[in-house]
Short mmCIF file of C-alpha atoms and ligand atoms in Angstrom, two decimals:
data_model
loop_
_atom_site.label_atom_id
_atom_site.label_comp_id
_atom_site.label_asym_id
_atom_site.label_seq_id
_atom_site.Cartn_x
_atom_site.Cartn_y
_atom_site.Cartn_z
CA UNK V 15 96.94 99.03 153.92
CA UNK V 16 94.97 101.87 152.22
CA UNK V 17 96.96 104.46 150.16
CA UNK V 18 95.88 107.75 151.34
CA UNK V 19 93.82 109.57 148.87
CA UNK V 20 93.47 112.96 148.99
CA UNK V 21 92.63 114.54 146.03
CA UNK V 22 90.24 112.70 143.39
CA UNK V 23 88.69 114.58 140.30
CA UNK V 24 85.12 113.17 138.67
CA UNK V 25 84.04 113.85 135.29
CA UNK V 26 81.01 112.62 132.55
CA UNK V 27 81.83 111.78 129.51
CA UNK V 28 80.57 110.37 126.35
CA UNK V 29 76.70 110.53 125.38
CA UNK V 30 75.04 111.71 128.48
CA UNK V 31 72.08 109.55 130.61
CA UNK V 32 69.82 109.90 132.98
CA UNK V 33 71.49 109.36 136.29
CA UNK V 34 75.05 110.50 135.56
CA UNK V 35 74.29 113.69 138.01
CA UNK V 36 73.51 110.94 140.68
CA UNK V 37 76.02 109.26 140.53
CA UNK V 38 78.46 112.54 140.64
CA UNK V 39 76.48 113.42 143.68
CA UNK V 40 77.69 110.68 145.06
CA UNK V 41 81.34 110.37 144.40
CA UNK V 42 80.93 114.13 145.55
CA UNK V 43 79.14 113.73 148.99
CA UNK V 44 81.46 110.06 149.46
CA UNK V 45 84.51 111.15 149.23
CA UNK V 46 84.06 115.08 150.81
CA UNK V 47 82.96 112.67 153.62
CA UNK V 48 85.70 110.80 154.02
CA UNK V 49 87.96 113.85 154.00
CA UNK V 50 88.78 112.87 150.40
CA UNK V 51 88.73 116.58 148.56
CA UNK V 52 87.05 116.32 145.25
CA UNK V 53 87.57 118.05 141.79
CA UNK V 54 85.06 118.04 139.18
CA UNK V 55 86.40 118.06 135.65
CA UNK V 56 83.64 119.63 133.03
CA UNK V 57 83.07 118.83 129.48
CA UNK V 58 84.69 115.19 129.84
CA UNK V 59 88.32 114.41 129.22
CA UNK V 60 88.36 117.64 127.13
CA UNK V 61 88.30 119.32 130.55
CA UNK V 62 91.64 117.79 132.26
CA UNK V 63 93.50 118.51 128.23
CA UNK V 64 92.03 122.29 129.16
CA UNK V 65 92.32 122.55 132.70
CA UNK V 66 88.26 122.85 132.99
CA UNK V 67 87.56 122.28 136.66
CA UNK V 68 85.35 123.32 139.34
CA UNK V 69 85.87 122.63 142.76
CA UNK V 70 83.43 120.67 144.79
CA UNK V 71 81.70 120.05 147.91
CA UNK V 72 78.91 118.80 149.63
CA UNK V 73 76.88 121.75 148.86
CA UNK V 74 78.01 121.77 144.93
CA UNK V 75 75.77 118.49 144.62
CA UNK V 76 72.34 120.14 145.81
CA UNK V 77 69.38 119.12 144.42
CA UNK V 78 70.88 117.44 141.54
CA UNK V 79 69.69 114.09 142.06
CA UNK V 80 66.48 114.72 140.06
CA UNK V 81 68.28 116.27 137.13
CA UNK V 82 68.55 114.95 133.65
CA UNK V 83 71.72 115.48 131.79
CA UNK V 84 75.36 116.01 133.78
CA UNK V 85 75.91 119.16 135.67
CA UNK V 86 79.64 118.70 134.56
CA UNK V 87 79.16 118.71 131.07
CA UNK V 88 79.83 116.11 128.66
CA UNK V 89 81.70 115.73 125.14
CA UNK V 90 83.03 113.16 123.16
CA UNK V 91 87.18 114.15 123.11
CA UNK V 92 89.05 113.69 120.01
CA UNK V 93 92.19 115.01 121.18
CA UNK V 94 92.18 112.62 124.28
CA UNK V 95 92.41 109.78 122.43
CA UNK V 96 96.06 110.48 121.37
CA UNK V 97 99.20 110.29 123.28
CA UNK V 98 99.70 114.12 122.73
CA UNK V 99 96.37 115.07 124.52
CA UNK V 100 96.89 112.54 127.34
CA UNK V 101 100.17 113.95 128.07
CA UNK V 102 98.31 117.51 128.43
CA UNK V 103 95.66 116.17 130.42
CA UNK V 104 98.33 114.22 132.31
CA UNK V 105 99.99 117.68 132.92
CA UNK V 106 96.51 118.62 134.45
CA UNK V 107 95.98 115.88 136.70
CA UNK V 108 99.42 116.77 138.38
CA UNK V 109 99.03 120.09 138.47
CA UNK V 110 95.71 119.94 140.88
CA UNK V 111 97.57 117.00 142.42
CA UNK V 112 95.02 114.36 141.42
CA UNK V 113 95.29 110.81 143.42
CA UNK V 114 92.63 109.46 141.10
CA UNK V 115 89.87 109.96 138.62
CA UNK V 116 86.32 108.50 138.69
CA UNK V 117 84.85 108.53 134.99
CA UNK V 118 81.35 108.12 134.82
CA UNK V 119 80.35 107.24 131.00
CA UNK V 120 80.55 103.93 128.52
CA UNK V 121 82.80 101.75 126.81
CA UNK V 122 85.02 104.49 125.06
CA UNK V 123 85.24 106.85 128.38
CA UNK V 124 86.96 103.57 130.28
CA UNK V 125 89.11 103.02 127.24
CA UNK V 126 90.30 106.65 127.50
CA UNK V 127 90.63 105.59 130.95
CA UNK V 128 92.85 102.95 131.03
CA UNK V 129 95.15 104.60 128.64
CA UNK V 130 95.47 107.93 130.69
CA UNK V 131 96.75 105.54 134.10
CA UNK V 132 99.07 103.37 131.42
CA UNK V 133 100.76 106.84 130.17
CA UNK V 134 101.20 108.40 133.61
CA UNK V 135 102.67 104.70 134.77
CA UNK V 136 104.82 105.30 132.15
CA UNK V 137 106.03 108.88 132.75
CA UNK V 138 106.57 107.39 136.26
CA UNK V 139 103.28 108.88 138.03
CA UNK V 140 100.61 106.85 139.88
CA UNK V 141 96.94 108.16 138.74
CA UNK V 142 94.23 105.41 139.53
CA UNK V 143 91.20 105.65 137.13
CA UNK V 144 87.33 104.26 138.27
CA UNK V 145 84.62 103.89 135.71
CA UNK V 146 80.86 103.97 136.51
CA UNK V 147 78.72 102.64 133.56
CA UNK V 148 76.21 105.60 132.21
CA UNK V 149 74.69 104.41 128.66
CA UNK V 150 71.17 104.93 127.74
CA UNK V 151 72.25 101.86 125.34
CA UNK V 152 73.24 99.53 128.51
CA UNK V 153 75.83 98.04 126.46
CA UNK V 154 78.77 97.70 128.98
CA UNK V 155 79.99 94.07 129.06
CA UNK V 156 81.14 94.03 132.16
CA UNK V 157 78.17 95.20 133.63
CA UNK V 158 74.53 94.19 133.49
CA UNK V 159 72.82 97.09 134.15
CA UNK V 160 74.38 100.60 132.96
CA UNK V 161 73.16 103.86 134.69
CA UNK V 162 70.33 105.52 132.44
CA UNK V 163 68.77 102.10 130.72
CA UNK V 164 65.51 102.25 132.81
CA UNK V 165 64.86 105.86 132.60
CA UNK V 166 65.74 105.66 128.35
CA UNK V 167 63.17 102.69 128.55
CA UNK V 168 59.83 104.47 130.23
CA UNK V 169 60.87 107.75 128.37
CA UNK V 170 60.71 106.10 125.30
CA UNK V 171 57.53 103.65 126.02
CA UNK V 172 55.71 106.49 127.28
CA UNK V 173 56.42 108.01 123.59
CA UNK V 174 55.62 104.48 121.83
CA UNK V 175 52.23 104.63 123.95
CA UNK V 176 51.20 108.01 122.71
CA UNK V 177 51.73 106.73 119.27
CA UNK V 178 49.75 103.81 119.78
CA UNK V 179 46.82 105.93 120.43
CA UNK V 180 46.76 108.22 117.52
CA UNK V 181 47.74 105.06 115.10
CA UNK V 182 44.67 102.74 116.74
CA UNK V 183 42.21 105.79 115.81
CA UNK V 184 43.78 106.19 112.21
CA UNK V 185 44.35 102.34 111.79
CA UNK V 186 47.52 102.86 110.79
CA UNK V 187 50.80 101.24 110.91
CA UNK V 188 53.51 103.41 112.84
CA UNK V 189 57.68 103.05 112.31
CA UNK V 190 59.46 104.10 115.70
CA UNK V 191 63.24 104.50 115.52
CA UNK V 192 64.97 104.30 118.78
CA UNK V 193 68.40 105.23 119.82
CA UNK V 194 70.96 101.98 119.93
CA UNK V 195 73.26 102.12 116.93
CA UNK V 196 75.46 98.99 117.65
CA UNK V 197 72.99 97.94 120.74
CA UNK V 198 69.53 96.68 120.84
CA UNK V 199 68.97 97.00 124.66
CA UNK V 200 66.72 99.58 124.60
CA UNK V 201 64.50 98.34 121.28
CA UNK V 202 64.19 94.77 123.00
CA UNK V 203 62.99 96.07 126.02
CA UNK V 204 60.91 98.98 124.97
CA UNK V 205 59.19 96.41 122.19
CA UNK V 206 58.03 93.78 124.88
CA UNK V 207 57.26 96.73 127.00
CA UNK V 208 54.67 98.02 124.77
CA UNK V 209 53.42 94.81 123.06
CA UNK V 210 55.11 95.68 119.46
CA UNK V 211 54.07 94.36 116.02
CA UNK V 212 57.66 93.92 115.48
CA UNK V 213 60.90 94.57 116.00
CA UNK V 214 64.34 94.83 114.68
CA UNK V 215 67.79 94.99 116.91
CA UNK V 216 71.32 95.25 115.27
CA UNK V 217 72.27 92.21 117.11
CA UNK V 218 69.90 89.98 114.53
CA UNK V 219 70.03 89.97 110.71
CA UNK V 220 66.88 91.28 109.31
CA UNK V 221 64.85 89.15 107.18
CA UNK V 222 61.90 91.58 105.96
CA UNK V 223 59.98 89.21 104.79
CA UNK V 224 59.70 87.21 108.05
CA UNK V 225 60.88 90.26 110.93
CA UNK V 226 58.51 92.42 109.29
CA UNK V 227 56.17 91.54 106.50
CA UNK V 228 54.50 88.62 107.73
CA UNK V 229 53.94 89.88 111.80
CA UNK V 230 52.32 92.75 110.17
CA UNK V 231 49.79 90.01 108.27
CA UNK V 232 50.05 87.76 111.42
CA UNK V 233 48.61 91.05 113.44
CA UNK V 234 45.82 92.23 110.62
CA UNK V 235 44.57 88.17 110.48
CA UNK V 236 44.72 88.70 114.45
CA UNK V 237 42.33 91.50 114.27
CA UNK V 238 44.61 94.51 114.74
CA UNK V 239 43.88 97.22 112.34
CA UNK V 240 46.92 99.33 113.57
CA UNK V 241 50.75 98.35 113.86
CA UNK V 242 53.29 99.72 115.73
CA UNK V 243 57.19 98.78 114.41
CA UNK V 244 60.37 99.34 116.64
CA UNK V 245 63.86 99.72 114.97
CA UNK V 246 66.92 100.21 116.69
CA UNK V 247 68.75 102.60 114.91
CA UNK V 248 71.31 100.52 113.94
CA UNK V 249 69.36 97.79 112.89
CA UNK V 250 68.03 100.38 109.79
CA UNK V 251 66.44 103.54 108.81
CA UNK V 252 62.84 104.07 109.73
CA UNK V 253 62.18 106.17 106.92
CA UNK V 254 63.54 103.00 104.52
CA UNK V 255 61.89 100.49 106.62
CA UNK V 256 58.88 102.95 106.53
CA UNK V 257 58.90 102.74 102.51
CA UNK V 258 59.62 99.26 101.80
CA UNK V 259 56.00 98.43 104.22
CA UNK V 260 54.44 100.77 101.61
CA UNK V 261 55.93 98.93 98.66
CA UNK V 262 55.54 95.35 100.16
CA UNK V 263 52.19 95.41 102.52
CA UNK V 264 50.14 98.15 100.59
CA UNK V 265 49.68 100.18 103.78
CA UNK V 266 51.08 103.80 104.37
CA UNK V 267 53.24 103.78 107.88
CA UNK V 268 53.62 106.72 109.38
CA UNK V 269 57.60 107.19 111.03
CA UNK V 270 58.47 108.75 114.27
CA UNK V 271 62.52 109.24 114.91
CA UNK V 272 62.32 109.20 118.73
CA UNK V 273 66.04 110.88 118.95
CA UNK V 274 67.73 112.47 122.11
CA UNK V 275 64.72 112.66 123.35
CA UNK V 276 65.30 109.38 124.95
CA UNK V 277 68.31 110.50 126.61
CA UNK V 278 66.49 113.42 128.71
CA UNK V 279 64.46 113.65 131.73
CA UNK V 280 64.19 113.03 135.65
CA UNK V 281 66.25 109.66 136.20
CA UNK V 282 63.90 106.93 137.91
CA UNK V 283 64.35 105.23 140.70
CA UNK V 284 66.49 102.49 139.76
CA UNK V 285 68.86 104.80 138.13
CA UNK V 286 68.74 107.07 140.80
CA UNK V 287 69.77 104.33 143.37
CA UNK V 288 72.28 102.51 141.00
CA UNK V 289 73.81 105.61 140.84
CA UNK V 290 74.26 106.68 144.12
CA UNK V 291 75.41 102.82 145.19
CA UNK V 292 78.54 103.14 142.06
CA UNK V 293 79.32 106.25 143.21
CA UNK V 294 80.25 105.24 146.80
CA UNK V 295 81.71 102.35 145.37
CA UNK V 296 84.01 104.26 143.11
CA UNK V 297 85.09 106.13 145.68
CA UNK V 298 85.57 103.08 148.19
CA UNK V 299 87.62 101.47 145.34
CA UNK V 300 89.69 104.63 145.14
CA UNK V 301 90.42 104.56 148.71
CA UNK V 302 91.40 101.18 148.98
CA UNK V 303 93.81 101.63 146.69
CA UNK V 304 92.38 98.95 144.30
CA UNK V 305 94.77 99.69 140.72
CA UNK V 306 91.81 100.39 137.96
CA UNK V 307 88.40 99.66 138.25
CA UNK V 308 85.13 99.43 136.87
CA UNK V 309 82.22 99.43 138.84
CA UNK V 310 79.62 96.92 138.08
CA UNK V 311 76.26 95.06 138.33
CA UNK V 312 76.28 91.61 138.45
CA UNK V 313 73.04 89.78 139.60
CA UNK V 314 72.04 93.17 141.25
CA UNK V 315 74.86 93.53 143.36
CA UNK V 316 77.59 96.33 142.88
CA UNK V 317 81.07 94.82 142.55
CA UNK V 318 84.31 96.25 141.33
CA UNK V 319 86.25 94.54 138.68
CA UNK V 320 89.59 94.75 137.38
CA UNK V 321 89.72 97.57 134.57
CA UNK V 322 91.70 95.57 131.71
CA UNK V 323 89.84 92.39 132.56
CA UNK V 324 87.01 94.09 132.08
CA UNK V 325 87.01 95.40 129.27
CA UNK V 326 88.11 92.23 127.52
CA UNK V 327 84.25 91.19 128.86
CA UNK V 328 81.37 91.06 126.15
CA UNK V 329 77.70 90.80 126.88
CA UNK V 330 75.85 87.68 125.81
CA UNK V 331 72.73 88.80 123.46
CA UNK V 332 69.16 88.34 125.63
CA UNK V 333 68.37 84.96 124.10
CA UNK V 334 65.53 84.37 126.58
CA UNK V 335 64.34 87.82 126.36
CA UNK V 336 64.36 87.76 122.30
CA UNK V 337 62.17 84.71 122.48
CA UNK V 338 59.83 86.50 124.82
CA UNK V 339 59.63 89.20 122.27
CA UNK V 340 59.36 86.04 118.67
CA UNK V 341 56.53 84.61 121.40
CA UNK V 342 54.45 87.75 121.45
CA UNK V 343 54.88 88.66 117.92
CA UNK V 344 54.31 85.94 116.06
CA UNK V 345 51.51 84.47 118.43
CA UNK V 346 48.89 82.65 115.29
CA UNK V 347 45.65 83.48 116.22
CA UNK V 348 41.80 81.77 115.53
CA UNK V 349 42.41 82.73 111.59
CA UNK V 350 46.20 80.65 111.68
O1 F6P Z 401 74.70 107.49 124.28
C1 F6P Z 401 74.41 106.47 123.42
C2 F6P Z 401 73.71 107.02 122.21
O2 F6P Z 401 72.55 107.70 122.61
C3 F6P Z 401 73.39 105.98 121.16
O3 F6P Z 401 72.23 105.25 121.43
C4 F6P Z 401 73.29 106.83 119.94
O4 F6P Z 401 73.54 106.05 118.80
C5 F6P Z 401 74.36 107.86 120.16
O5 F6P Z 401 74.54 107.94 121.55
C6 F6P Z 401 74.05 109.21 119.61
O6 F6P Z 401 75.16 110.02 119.79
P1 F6P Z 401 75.18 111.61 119.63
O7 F6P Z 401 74.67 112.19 120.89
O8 F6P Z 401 76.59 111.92 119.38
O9 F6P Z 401 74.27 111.95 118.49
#
């Protein structure tokens, strides 16, 4: 039998991506339609230790779904993450009478999560929590897709492309940095995506020589006069990566940090529609009284999956799509 929910509170948190305003739309319009009255909590978890709310309804969600960024605000909360700030927060969520929270963000934001429903369990209160995945990085392991990825990617191609056309006419070799510091999602894709010299994820140890170094020769005994380079950020520097080409391939790369850049814009389609698909289902999951939840991909369908179990879940690194990537960029040409 389905608890009866009648108060639920939505926040963003964590590094923002495209999408996350969809998917509060959605929660939003969901639950306000199912007689389910809806808080939204602004500036992350910071906003239930602070008592930052707004209240919302159907008309509060207008002509967001286009919007970059998170109408609610988003921060990363240092004072959440200890038992003293949870207990304020806590205070918060019983204050506005909160049945449940749906947290739309990554890995940390469902960690922050779980610990906020453990402490009120303690302390004797029921608060369910529901996370929605929203990473540019798409490095939820629970999850394949994460809310953000595809609009991150053609951002950051379109950038790559506009490169490409200044370093063809110069014949020059560019460095790209994109954003991933323990992730190489984005790189992987974005580097197939625009046919890159090379490129280097954090999930692979670099070996300069080979990663680097030689696809650049590879490339020039190909024909290509220009190069274009893609590093995760957490893979290295660009600027480094950018000097050592100088020292070891006698050519002068010019480097590009890509930046938050890749975290702005008007969501796509796919994250649009993802979005709006986890928010219903966060609020369905609410409603039938489900315990804590993520909401997930898997094989392109939404499911929800038991909060603890997953997060215990880790993603298993592309192997196929890596050796799409080795295949087209260390193809030996006539001169091999
Ligand atoms: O949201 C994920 C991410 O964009 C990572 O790719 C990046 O390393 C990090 O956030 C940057 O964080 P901040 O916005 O705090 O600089």
């Amino acid at each position: 039998m389905d608890r009866q929910v009648k108060r639920i509170g939505v926040l963003t948190s964590g590094g923002d991506a495209p999408g996350m305003n969809a998917a509060v739309r959605a929660v939003v319009r969901t639950a306000v339609g199912r007689g389910i009255d809806c808080v939204g909590i602004r500036r992350g978890w910071n906003g239930l230790i602070n008592s930052d709310f707004i209240r919302m309804d159907a008309s509060s969600v207008s002509h967001i779904i286009d919007k970059g960024g998170t109408m609610l605000y988003t921060a990363r909360s240092e004072e959440f993450m200890g038992p003293a700030g949870r207990a304020k927060a806590l205070g918060t969520c019983k204050l506005l009478g909160l049945d449940g929270i749906v947290a739309i963000g990554g890995d940390g934001t469902f960690r922050g999560a779980l610990a906020l429903s453990r402490q009120a369990a303690e302390s004797g209160e029921s608060l369910s929590v529901v996370g929605i995945p929203a990473t540019i990085d798409n490095d939820i392991g629970c999850s394949h897709y994460t809310i953000g990825f595809d609009t991150a990617c053609n951002t950051t191609i379109e950038c790559i492309d506009k490169l490409r056309d200044t370093m063809q006419s110069h014949e020059r070799c560019s460095v790209v940095e994109v954003m991933g510091r323990h992730a190489g999602y984005l790189a992987l894709y974005v580097g197939i995506a625009v046919g890159a010299t090379a490129v280097l994820i954090p999930e692979r140890e670099v070996d300069f020589e080979q990663d680097i170094v030689e696809k650049i020769r590879r490339a020039r005994l190909n024909g290509s006069t220009h190069y274009m380079v893609v590093v995760a950020e957490g893979a290295g520097s660009a600027v480094e990566i950018g000097k050592r080409i100088h020292q070891e391939v006698g050519i002068d790369p010019r480097v590009t940090v890509l930046g938050h850049i890749q975290r702005g814009g008007s969501p796509s389609a796919r994250d649009r529609e993802t979005a709006s698909r986890m928010g219903y289902a966060a609020v369905m999951a609410l409603e039938q009284d489900k315990g804590n939840r993520i909401i997930a991909t898997q094989d392109g369908r939404i499911v929800d999956l038991d909060m603890e179990e997953a997060l215990a879940m880790t993603k298993t690194f592309e192997m196929d799509r890596y050796q799409v990537l080795e295949a087209l960029t260390n193809s030996k040409g006539p001169g091999l």
